[in-house]
Amino acid sequence: MLLMAGIMPLKDLPLVKGRVRREDDLLVIEGYRIPCTQGTAAMVSAALEVTGHLKTDPPYFVFAGDTGRGKGSRQLYQFLIDNLTALQPQVLVLHYWLPVLKLMRDLYEAAVRCSKKPVLIADAGSMYAAKACGLAPEFDVFTPDAAELAFLADPEALHPAYISKHLFETESDRHPELITTAYNNKGASKILLVKGKRDIVAAEDRIIAVIDEPDIPAMECIGGTGDTITGMCAALIYSGMSLEKAAVTSAKVNRMAGLLAGVNPASRIYEVIKRIPAALAQADLNN
Amino acid sequence: MFDNVGDAIRAEKILKNNGYHCRLVAPPPALRKGCDLALDINLVEQAAVERLLSDKVSYVAITPLAGTAELINVVQTYRYDGYTMVKAGNMKLTFEDGSGVIVNISGGGCPDIPYLHLELLGRRLDQIPQPRELGHTLCALMLDRAVEGALEIWRGSGKGCC
C-alpha cells in the first residue's frame, strides 16, 4: 500500500480515508469534493497520475480538513498512530499538517512497530516536525526547497521561520554546503531532493544528481510545483524504483510537465498536473 | 514570557479556552526575562497566539527554546515578464505588476497555507486581509511579510494607488 496523509483546506472536512476519484480539477473522496490546488491536493493528484500511468495500485489516502487551527492535523496523527500497524503500508507519505513534535514521535514509533518499516517520505509541515524532533535520519526522503534546506542545516531551528540568518541563502550555489551541513547535523533524511532553480538529489552527504533542464523559471512561482514532485517521487518508489532514481525522475518529469503546459507565473498547478502523463511518456523510466 | 505571574495565568486561560495546547512552565534560565513563569506553546502557532493575547494580556516575548530568537527577516524580489515574486523566508508570493493581483502563493508547510492560498489568490494586494490575521502559524507570519514586501514594491511602482 502507498499511504498518503495530509490536511485539506476545508473547515468542515472530517477525517476521510480510502481511494480518491478525480473529476477534472477536483478530488472526490467519500462524497467530498476537494479543489486540486497547492498543498496535499496537488501532491495527491500527481501521485494519481503516476499510478495511473504505471497501472500500479492507486494510493490510499487519509485526509482531514484543517485551515490552521490544528484540529484536523491532530486527527490525522492519531489515526495513523492507531492504525498504521494494521494498514502496513510499504510507502508512507506525510505532507501538510501542523508540526506537533510529540505526535510525530508517537507516529514514528507506530511506523517502527509495523512488521516492515515503511519507506518514510515527508514534505512540508511533516518534514518540519520530523526534523525538529530529531527523526530526520530515520526518514528515507525529504523534499525541501531552498529555505527549508537552510532549516534542515540549522541544528537548533524548530521551523524555517526561525533559522540562523547566515544559513538562510536561497542562491543555489550554496546548496552543496548546506546539504553537507544538514547531514553533519543529522537534519537530513537518507535521500534529499532539494527543489529549486536547480533540483539537487543527495544521498548520505553525496550529491548524486543535479537536474536543471528544461529551465522554467516560472515554475518557482506556481504554488504546488514542489508538492507534485513529492507525489510523483512517492508513487515511483512504490512502483519499485530505487529512492535515488525516483527522486531524479520526479524532478525531471515535473520540469517536462511544466514545459508541456507552457506555464507562466500566473499558471495554476492543475495545468502542470494534466501534463504529467505526457511527461512520463517522454521520460525513460527503464534506465 | 511575561512580566508577572498574573499575566501568565490569564494568557494560559485565554489560549486554552480557544482550544490551544499550552502549559505554564518555568522559563529556562538562559531565556529568562520578566517573571519566573512562562507559557509553553507550540511555537508554530505563534500567529494565533499573538492575535489572541493582543490587547488582552501583555507579554515580554515569544521565543524559541533554542536557536535564533528572531524571525527570519530576509525579503527577496524576483522579476518576471509582467510579474514579481517576493520571497520572505520559506514563503513566496507572486503578483501581476500592473493590477497588483496575487496570482500565486507557494512554499510553506503549515496547515493554514493551502487555505490562505485559496483565500488570497486572484485578489488585489491592497484589498486582502493580512495573512497574520487570517492564519495561525509561522508560515502565515512569513506570508504576511511577503505581502508587505509586495505591497511596498507595487505602491512604489506608482501602480498601486487608489
Short mmCIF file of C-alpha atoms in Angstrom, two decimals:
data_model
loop_
_atom_site.label_atom_id
_atom_site.label_comp_id
_atom_site.label_asym_id
_atom_site.label_seq_id
_atom_site.Cartn_x
_atom_site.Cartn_y
_atom_site.Cartn_z
CA MET A 1 0.00 0.00 0.00
CA LEU A 2 1.07 3.54 -0.82
CA LEU A 3 -0.42 5.57 2.04
CA MET A 4 -0.60 9.36 1.78
CA ALA A 5 -1.73 11.66 4.59
CA GLY A 6 -2.22 15.39 4.82
CA ILE A 7 -4.68 18.14 5.58
CA MET A 8 -7.04 19.77 3.12
CA PRO A 9 -8.05 23.44 3.31
CA LEU A 10 -11.71 22.83 4.08
CA LYS A 11 -13.05 23.76 7.51
CA ASP A 12 -15.77 21.16 7.65
CA LEU A 13 -14.00 18.16 6.15
CA PRO A 14 -13.89 15.35 8.74
CA LEU A 15 -11.23 12.68 8.66
CA VAL A 16 -11.82 10.74 5.45
CA LYS A 17 -9.91 7.78 4.12
CA GLY A 18 -9.82 5.46 1.17
CA ARG A 19 -9.41 5.82 -2.56
CA VAL A 20 -9.88 9.09 -4.38
CA ARG A 21 -11.66 9.71 -7.65
CA ARG A 22 -10.61 12.55 -9.88
CA GLU A 23 -13.15 14.78 -11.61
CA ASP A 24 -11.21 17.30 -13.67
CA ASP A 25 -9.66 19.67 -11.14
CA LEU A 26 -11.47 18.14 -8.17
CA LEU A 27 -10.63 15.22 -5.91
CA VAL A 28 -13.64 13.26 -4.72
CA ILE A 29 -13.48 11.11 -1.60
CA GLU A 30 -16.42 9.84 0.48
CA GLY A 31 -18.63 12.32 -1.37
CA TYR A 32 -16.46 15.32 -0.51
CA ARG A 33 -15.14 17.40 -3.40
CA ILE A 34 -11.74 18.94 -2.84
CA PRO A 35 -10.17 21.53 -5.17
CA CYS A 36 -6.88 20.47 -6.69
CA THR A 37 -4.71 23.35 -5.53
CA GLN A 38 -1.37 23.88 -3.85
CA GLY A 39 -0.62 21.51 -0.96
CA THR A 40 -1.64 17.95 -0.32
CA ALA A 41 -4.25 18.04 -3.10
CA ALA A 42 -1.53 18.73 -5.68
CA MET A 43 0.71 16.05 -4.19
CA VAL A 44 -2.10 13.51 -4.31
CA SER A 45 -3.13 14.42 -7.86
CA ALA A 46 0.41 14.00 -9.14
CA ALA A 47 0.70 10.60 -7.44
CA LEU A 48 -2.55 9.51 -9.07
CA GLU A 49 -1.20 10.47 -12.50
CA VAL A 50 1.85 8.27 -11.90
CA THR A 51 -0.01 5.24 -10.57
CA GLY A 52 -2.47 5.58 -13.44
CA HIS A 53 0.35 5.73 -15.97
CA LEU A 54 2.20 2.78 -14.46
CA LYS A 55 -1.01 0.86 -13.73
CA THR A 56 0.04 0.28 -10.14
CA ASP A 57 -2.41 0.33 -7.23
CA PRO A 58 -3.73 3.83 -6.59
CA PRO A 59 -2.69 5.35 -3.27
CA TYR A 60 -4.76 5.00 -0.11
CA PHE A 61 -5.44 8.44 1.29
CA VAL A 62 -6.16 9.87 4.71
CA PHE A 63 -7.26 13.50 4.78
CA ALA A 64 -8.75 15.86 7.32
CA GLY A 65 -9.87 19.44 6.97
CA ASP A 66 -7.62 21.98 8.67
CA THR A 67 -7.31 25.68 7.99
CA GLY A 68 -4.60 26.22 10.55
CA ARG A 69 -6.18 25.52 13.94
CA GLY A 70 -4.56 22.10 14.06
CA LYS A 71 -7.64 20.01 14.88
CA GLY A 72 -7.59 18.11 11.60
CA SER A 73 -3.84 17.68 11.87
CA ARG A 74 -4.18 16.06 15.27
CA GLN A 75 -6.90 13.76 13.96
CA LEU A 76 -4.55 12.63 11.22
CA TYR A 77 -1.65 11.98 13.58
CA GLN A 78 -3.90 10.00 15.89
CA PHE A 79 -5.47 7.96 13.12
CA LEU A 80 -2.05 6.97 11.82
CA ILE A 81 -0.70 6.22 15.30
CA ASP A 82 -3.68 3.96 15.98
CA ASN A 83 -3.93 2.25 12.59
CA LEU A 84 -0.52 2.14 10.96
CA THR A 85 0.38 -1.35 12.09
CA ALA A 86 -2.92 -2.65 10.70
CA LEU A 87 -2.61 -0.80 7.41
CA GLN A 88 1.00 -1.98 6.88
CA PRO A 89 1.92 0.48 4.11
CA GLN A 90 5.03 -0.15 2.08
CA VAL A 91 5.39 3.58 1.47
CA LEU A 92 4.09 6.27 3.81
CA VAL A 93 3.94 9.91 2.69
CA LEU A 94 3.32 12.65 5.25
CA HIS A 95 2.55 16.10 3.95
CA TYR A 96 0.95 19.39 5.04
CA TRP A 97 -0.12 19.48 8.66
CA LEU A 98 0.62 21.22 11.93
CA PRO A 99 4.01 20.20 13.28
CA VAL A 100 3.33 18.64 16.70
CA LEU A 101 6.50 17.04 17.96
CA LYS A 102 5.12 14.58 20.48
CA LEU A 103 2.60 13.24 18.00
CA MET A 104 5.28 12.92 15.34
CA ARG A 105 7.42 10.87 17.73
CA ASP A 106 4.44 8.63 18.51
CA LEU A 107 3.74 8.24 14.82
CA TYR A 108 7.32 7.24 14.14
CA GLU A 109 7.10 4.65 16.91
CA ALA A 110 4.00 3.25 15.21
CA ALA A 111 5.89 3.05 11.90
CA VAL A 112 8.69 1.12 13.57
CA ARG A 113 6.16 -1.33 15.01
CA CYS A 114 4.99 -2.30 11.51
CA SER A 115 6.20 -5.76 10.52
CA LYS A 116 8.33 -3.99 7.93
CA LYS A 117 9.09 -0.33 8.46
CA PRO A 118 7.57 1.59 5.55
CA VAL A 119 9.58 3.84 3.30
CA LEU A 120 9.06 7.19 5.03
CA ILE A 121 8.68 10.32 2.92
CA ALA A 122 7.99 13.75 4.39
CA ASP A 123 7.44 17.17 2.93
CA ALA A 124 6.01 20.45 4.25
CA GLY A 125 4.84 20.52 7.88
CA SER A 126 5.51 16.85 8.45
CA MET A 127 9.12 17.36 7.34
CA TYR A 128 9.38 20.28 9.79
CA ALA A 129 8.12 18.07 12.59
CA ALA A 130 10.35 15.12 11.71
CA LYS A 131 13.45 17.31 11.65
CA ALA A 132 12.52 19.31 14.74
CA CYS A 133 12.16 16.19 16.86
CA GLY A 134 15.43 14.70 15.68
CA LEU A 135 14.00 11.99 13.44
CA ALA A 136 15.35 13.21 10.10
CA PRO A 137 17.90 10.38 9.64
CA GLU A 138 15.11 7.84 10.18
CA PHE A 139 13.23 9.14 7.16
CA ASP A 140 14.01 7.98 3.64
CA VAL A 141 13.15 11.07 1.60
CA PHE A 142 12.71 14.74 2.40
CA THR A 143 11.82 17.18 -0.35
CA PRO A 144 12.85 20.66 0.87
CA ASP A 145 13.07 23.85 -1.11
CA ALA A 146 15.96 26.26 -0.61
CA ALA A 147 14.65 27.89 2.57
CA GLU A 148 13.72 24.52 4.01
CA LEU A 149 17.19 23.20 3.25
CA ALA A 150 18.61 26.00 5.41
CA PHE A 151 16.19 24.90 8.14
CA LEU A 152 17.44 21.31 7.88
CA ALA A 153 21.01 22.59 8.15
CA ASP A 154 20.30 24.60 11.31
CA PRO A 155 20.67 22.15 14.19
CA GLU A 156 18.50 24.16 16.56
CA ALA A 157 15.73 25.50 14.36
CA LEU A 158 12.21 24.28 15.03
CA HIS A 159 10.67 25.86 11.92
CA PRO A 160 12.00 27.55 8.75
CA ALA A 161 10.79 30.90 10.11
CA TYR A 162 13.43 30.68 12.86
CA ILE A 163 16.72 29.91 11.21
CA SER A 164 20.11 31.48 11.66
CA LYS A 165 20.48 34.24 9.14
CA HIS A 166 23.90 33.05 8.00
CA LEU A 167 22.31 29.80 6.83
CA PHE A 168 19.46 31.48 5.02
CA GLU A 169 20.61 31.69 1.49
CA THR A 170 18.47 30.82 -1.44
CA GLU A 171 21.15 31.03 -4.10
CA SER A 172 21.69 27.55 -5.38
CA ASP A 173 25.48 27.79 -5.38
CA ARG A 174 25.34 27.36 -1.60
CA HIS A 175 23.19 24.27 -1.68
CA PRO A 176 26.05 21.74 -1.62
CA GLU A 177 27.42 23.38 1.54
CA LEU A 178 24.01 23.40 3.20
CA ILE A 179 23.40 19.78 2.23
CA THR A 180 26.68 18.77 3.88
CA THR A 181 25.78 20.77 6.97
CA ALA A 182 22.33 19.20 7.13
CA TYR A 183 23.80 15.69 7.00
CA ASN A 184 26.50 16.56 9.54
CA ASN A 185 23.87 17.94 11.92
CA LYS A 186 21.57 14.93 11.44
CA GLY A 187 18.94 17.16 9.89
CA ALA A 188 18.72 15.23 6.63
CA SER A 189 16.87 12.13 5.52
CA LYS A 190 18.62 9.31 3.66
CA ILE A 191 17.80 11.00 0.35
CA LEU A 192 17.34 14.72 -0.01
CA LEU A 193 15.55 16.08 -3.04
CA VAL A 194 16.16 19.82 -2.95
CA LYS A 195 13.68 21.62 -5.18
CA GLY A 196 14.52 24.89 -6.84
CA LYS A 197 16.07 26.54 -9.86
CA ARG A 198 18.34 23.54 -9.88
CA ASP A 199 16.89 20.41 -8.34
CA ILE A 200 19.55 18.52 -6.41
CA VAL A 201 19.39 14.91 -5.28
CA ALA A 202 21.75 13.99 -2.46
CA ALA A 203 22.31 10.75 -0.64
CA GLU A 204 24.29 10.43 2.55
CA ASP A 205 26.15 13.69 2.02
CA ARG A 206 26.89 12.97 -1.63
CA ILE A 207 25.26 14.88 -4.47
CA ILE A 208 24.19 12.27 -6.96
CA ALA A 209 22.30 14.38 -9.49
CA VAL A 210 21.59 17.93 -10.48
CA ILE A 211 18.54 18.49 -12.67
CA ASP A 212 18.33 21.91 -14.29
CA GLU A 213 16.78 21.22 -17.69
CA PRO A 214 14.38 22.24 -19.01
CA ASP A 215 14.87 25.53 -17.20
CA ILE A 216 11.45 27.08 -16.50
CA PRO A 217 11.86 29.94 -14.01
CA ALA A 218 8.09 30.46 -13.71
CA MET A 219 7.74 27.06 -12.06
CA GLU A 220 9.04 28.50 -8.79
CA CYS A 221 6.13 30.94 -8.65
CA ILE A 222 3.43 28.31 -9.05
CA GLY A 223 2.01 27.00 -5.81
CA GLY A 224 2.15 23.22 -5.82
CA THR A 225 5.11 22.54 -8.09
CA GLY A 226 7.04 21.16 -5.14
CA ASP A 227 4.08 19.12 -4.00
CA THR A 228 3.78 17.41 -7.37
CA ILE A 229 7.42 16.30 -7.15
CA THR A 230 6.78 14.71 -3.77
CA GLY A 231 3.70 12.88 -5.02
CA MET A 232 5.44 11.57 -8.11
CA CYS A 233 8.54 10.53 -6.20
CA ALA A 234 6.44 8.52 -3.76
CA ALA A 235 4.44 6.79 -6.49
CA LEU A 236 7.62 5.88 -8.37
CA ILE A 237 9.18 4.42 -5.22
CA TYR A 238 6.02 2.41 -4.65
CA SER A 239 6.33 1.06 -8.19
CA GLY A 240 9.67 -0.47 -7.23
CA MET A 241 12.03 2.24 -8.39
CA SER A 242 15.05 3.00 -6.21
CA LEU A 243 14.86 6.06 -3.97
CA GLU A 244 17.59 7.81 -5.93
CA LYS A 245 16.11 7.15 -9.33
CA ALA A 246 12.62 8.08 -8.21
CA ALA A 247 13.91 11.40 -6.89
CA VAL A 248 15.74 12.20 -10.11
CA THR A 249 12.87 11.05 -12.33
CA SER A 250 10.21 13.01 -10.47
CA ALA A 251 12.26 16.20 -10.73
CA LYS A 252 12.77 15.68 -14.47
CA VAL A 253 9.13 14.81 -15.16
CA ASN A 254 7.94 17.83 -13.19
CA ARG A 255 10.02 20.15 -15.35
CA MET A 256 8.87 18.43 -18.51
CA ALA A 257 5.22 18.73 -17.44
CA GLY A 258 5.76 22.44 -16.84
CA LEU A 259 7.29 22.82 -20.27
CA LEU A 260 4.43 20.96 -21.94
CA ALA A 261 1.93 23.12 -20.06
CA GLY A 262 3.66 26.29 -21.26
CA VAL A 263 3.45 27.77 -17.79
CA ASN A 264 3.84 31.40 -16.77
CA PRO A 265 3.96 32.86 -13.24
CA ALA A 266 0.16 33.01 -13.11
CA SER A 267 -0.42 29.38 -14.12
CA ARG A 268 -2.26 27.06 -11.76
CA ILE A 269 -0.83 23.77 -10.61
CA TYR A 270 -3.60 21.78 -12.22
CA GLU A 271 -2.28 22.86 -15.65
CA VAL A 272 1.03 21.15 -14.79
CA ILE A 273 -0.60 18.05 -13.33
CA LYS A 274 -2.61 17.48 -16.51
CA ARG A 275 0.66 17.19 -18.43
CA ILE A 276 2.27 14.62 -16.16
CA PRO A 277 1.13 11.59 -18.19
CA ALA A 278 2.63 13.08 -21.36
CA ALA A 279 5.82 13.95 -19.49
CA LEU A 280 6.02 10.42 -18.06
CA ALA A 281 5.60 9.01 -21.55
CA GLN A 282 8.62 11.02 -22.66
CA ALA A 283 10.72 10.02 -19.67
CA ASP A 284 12.76 6.90 -19.88
CA LEU A 285 11.59 5.06 -16.77
CA ASN A 286 13.51 1.88 -17.51
CA ASN A 287 17.06 3.18 -17.45
CA MET B 1 7.33 35.13 28.64
CA PHE B 2 5.62 37.59 30.94
CA ASP B 3 6.39 40.40 33.33
CA ASN B 4 4.21 38.97 36.07
CA VAL B 5 2.59 35.73 37.13
CA GLY B 6 -0.95 37.04 36.76
CA ASP B 7 -0.45 37.75 33.08
CA ALA B 8 0.95 34.27 32.50
CA ILE B 9 -2.05 32.66 34.17
CA ARG B 10 -4.51 34.85 32.24
CA ALA B 11 -2.76 34.00 28.98
CA GLU B 12 -2.97 30.29 29.69
CA LYS B 13 -6.70 30.60 30.30
CA ILE B 14 -7.27 32.53 27.06
CA LEU B 15 -5.32 30.08 24.95
CA LYS B 16 -6.90 27.01 26.49
CA ASN B 17 -10.38 28.48 26.13
CA ASN B 18 -9.63 28.88 22.45
CA GLY B 19 -8.51 25.30 22.05
CA TYR B 20 -4.75 25.78 22.01
CA HIS B 21 -2.44 23.39 23.80
CA CYS B 22 -0.20 25.18 26.30
CA ARG B 23 1.16 24.82 29.83
CA LEU B 24 2.70 27.01 32.48
CA VAL B 25 6.41 26.34 32.94
CA ALA B 26 9.50 27.87 34.45
CA PRO B 27 11.44 29.55 31.65
CA PRO B 28 14.92 28.13 31.01
CA PRO B 29 17.45 30.33 32.85
CA ALA B 30 19.17 31.33 29.62
CA LEU B 31 15.93 32.74 28.25
CA ARG B 32 14.51 34.23 31.42
CA LYS B 33 13.03 37.70 31.01
CA GLY B 34 10.42 39.09 33.36
CA CYS B 35 8.86 36.76 35.92
CA ASP B 36 9.52 33.14 36.86
CA LEU B 37 6.58 31.80 34.93
CA ALA B 38 6.25 31.32 31.20
CA LEU B 39 3.81 29.62 28.90
CA ASP B 40 4.97 26.68 26.83
CA ILE B 41 3.18 26.88 23.45
CA ASN B 42 3.62 25.21 20.10
CA LEU B 43 5.86 27.85 18.52
CA VAL B 44 4.40 27.10 15.11
CA GLU B 45 1.11 28.62 16.32
CA GLN B 46 2.75 31.99 17.08
CA ALA B 47 0.47 33.99 14.78
CA ALA B 48 -2.67 32.76 16.52
CA VAL B 49 -1.18 33.21 20.00
CA GLU B 50 -0.14 36.80 19.25
CA ARG B 51 -3.61 37.58 17.96
CA LEU B 52 -5.39 36.03 20.94
CA LEU B 53 -3.25 37.81 23.52
CA SER B 54 -3.07 41.20 21.85
CA ASP B 55 -4.99 43.87 23.80
CA LYS B 56 -5.81 41.32 26.49
CA VAL B 57 -2.55 40.31 28.13
CA SER B 58 0.85 41.94 27.88
CA TYR B 59 3.79 39.63 27.36
CA VAL B 60 7.50 40.18 27.11
CA ALA B 61 8.34 37.97 24.17
CA ILE B 62 7.58 34.78 22.27
CA THR B 63 10.84 32.99 21.71
CA PRO B 64 12.04 29.52 20.68
CA LEU B 65 13.62 27.31 23.31
CA ALA B 66 16.74 27.02 21.19
CA GLY B 67 18.36 28.67 18.22
CA THR B 68 17.85 32.16 16.95
CA ALA B 69 15.26 34.23 18.76
CA GLU B 70 14.38 36.35 15.75
CA LEU B 71 12.02 35.52 12.92
CA ILE B 72 13.96 35.44 9.69
CA ASN B 73 13.62 38.82 8.08
CA VAL B 74 15.03 38.41 4.60
CA VAL B 75 12.82 39.52 1.75
CA GLN B 76 13.99 38.90 -1.80
CA THR B 77 12.46 40.01 -5.07
CA TYR B 78 12.50 38.28 -8.44
CA ARG B 79 11.20 39.87 -11.63
CA TYR B 80 9.42 38.05 -14.42
CA ASP B 81 7.81 39.43 -17.54
CA GLY B 82 4.80 41.24 -16.12
CA TYR B 83 5.02 39.66 -12.69
CA THR B 84 7.02 39.97 -9.49
CA MET B 85 7.74 37.22 -6.99
CA VAL B 86 8.54 38.19 -3.40
CA LYS B 87 10.16 35.64 -1.11
CA ALA B 88 10.01 36.01 2.66
CA GLY B 89 11.63 33.12 4.46
CA ASN B 90 10.00 29.96 3.21
CA MET B 91 7.05 31.73 1.57
CA LYS B 92 6.76 33.08 -1.97
CA LEU B 93 4.07 35.36 -3.33
CA THR B 94 3.72 36.39 -6.97
CA PHE B 95 1.63 39.32 -8.18
CA GLU B 96 0.85 40.84 -11.54
CA ASP B 97 2.77 44.10 -11.88
CA GLY B 98 0.01 46.13 -13.44
CA SER B 99 -3.02 45.11 -11.43
CA GLY B 100 -1.41 44.09 -8.15
CA VAL B 101 -3.45 40.91 -8.24
CA ILE B 102 -1.95 37.91 -6.42
CA VAL B 103 -1.53 35.16 -9.00
CA ASN B 104 0.32 32.54 -6.97
CA ILE B 105 1.47 31.62 -3.48
CA SER B 106 3.97 28.84 -2.98
CA GLY B 107 6.21 27.36 -0.32
CA GLY B 108 5.40 26.81 3.34
CA GLY B 109 4.27 23.70 5.12
CA CYS B 110 1.84 24.67 7.86
CA PRO B 111 -1.83 23.79 7.59
CA ASP B 112 -3.12 27.31 7.01
CA ILE B 113 -1.10 27.83 3.84
CA PRO B 114 -3.33 25.85 1.44
CA TYR B 115 -6.29 27.73 2.98
CA LEU B 116 -4.61 31.13 2.57
CA HIS B 117 -3.73 30.15 -0.98
CA LEU B 118 -7.41 29.60 -1.73
CA GLU B 119 -8.47 32.77 0.09
CA LEU B 120 -5.97 35.20 -1.39
CA LEU B 121 -5.43 34.13 -4.99
CA GLY B 122 -7.00 36.40 -7.56
CA ARG B 123 -7.32 39.31 -5.12
CA ARG B 124 -5.53 42.65 -5.16
CA LEU B 125 -2.70 43.12 -2.71
CA ASP B 126 -4.30 46.11 -1.01
CA GLN B 127 -7.72 44.52 -0.71
CA ILE B 128 -6.89 41.40 1.28
CA PRO B 129 -6.91 40.75 4.99
CA GLN B 130 -3.44 40.43 6.47
CA PRO B 131 -2.32 36.79 6.42
CA ARG B 132 -1.29 37.14 10.08
CA GLU B 133 -4.93 37.95 10.89
CA LEU B 134 -6.35 35.15 8.79
CA GLY B 135 -3.74 32.49 9.52
CA HIS B 136 -2.48 30.80 12.65
CA THR B 137 1.11 29.76 12.10
CA LEU B 138 4.67 30.86 11.49
CA CYS B 139 4.21 30.22 7.77
CA ALA B 140 1.33 32.73 7.87
CA LEU B 141 3.66 35.27 9.50
CA MET B 142 6.18 34.71 6.71
CA LEU B 143 3.46 35.12 4.11
CA ASP B 144 2.47 38.34 5.85
CA ARG B 145 5.99 39.64 5.33
CA ALA B 146 5.84 38.66 1.67
CA VAL B 147 2.58 40.58 1.29
CA GLU B 148 4.12 43.63 2.99
CA GLY B 149 7.12 43.44 0.66
CA ALA B 150 4.92 43.05 -2.39
CA LEU B 151 2.72 45.99 -1.39
CA GLU B 152 5.75 48.18 -0.95
CA ILE B 153 7.03 47.27 -4.40
CA TRP B 154 3.66 47.65 -6.06
CA ARG B 155 2.94 51.02 -4.45
CA GLY B 156 6.50 52.15 -5.18
CA SER B 157 5.95 51.40 -8.84
CA GLY B 158 3.22 54.02 -8.94
CA LYS B 159 0.61 51.47 -9.94
CA GLY B 160 -0.64 50.63 -6.50
CA CYS B 161 -2.69 53.62 -5.69
CA CYS B 162 -6.39 54.37 -5.45
#
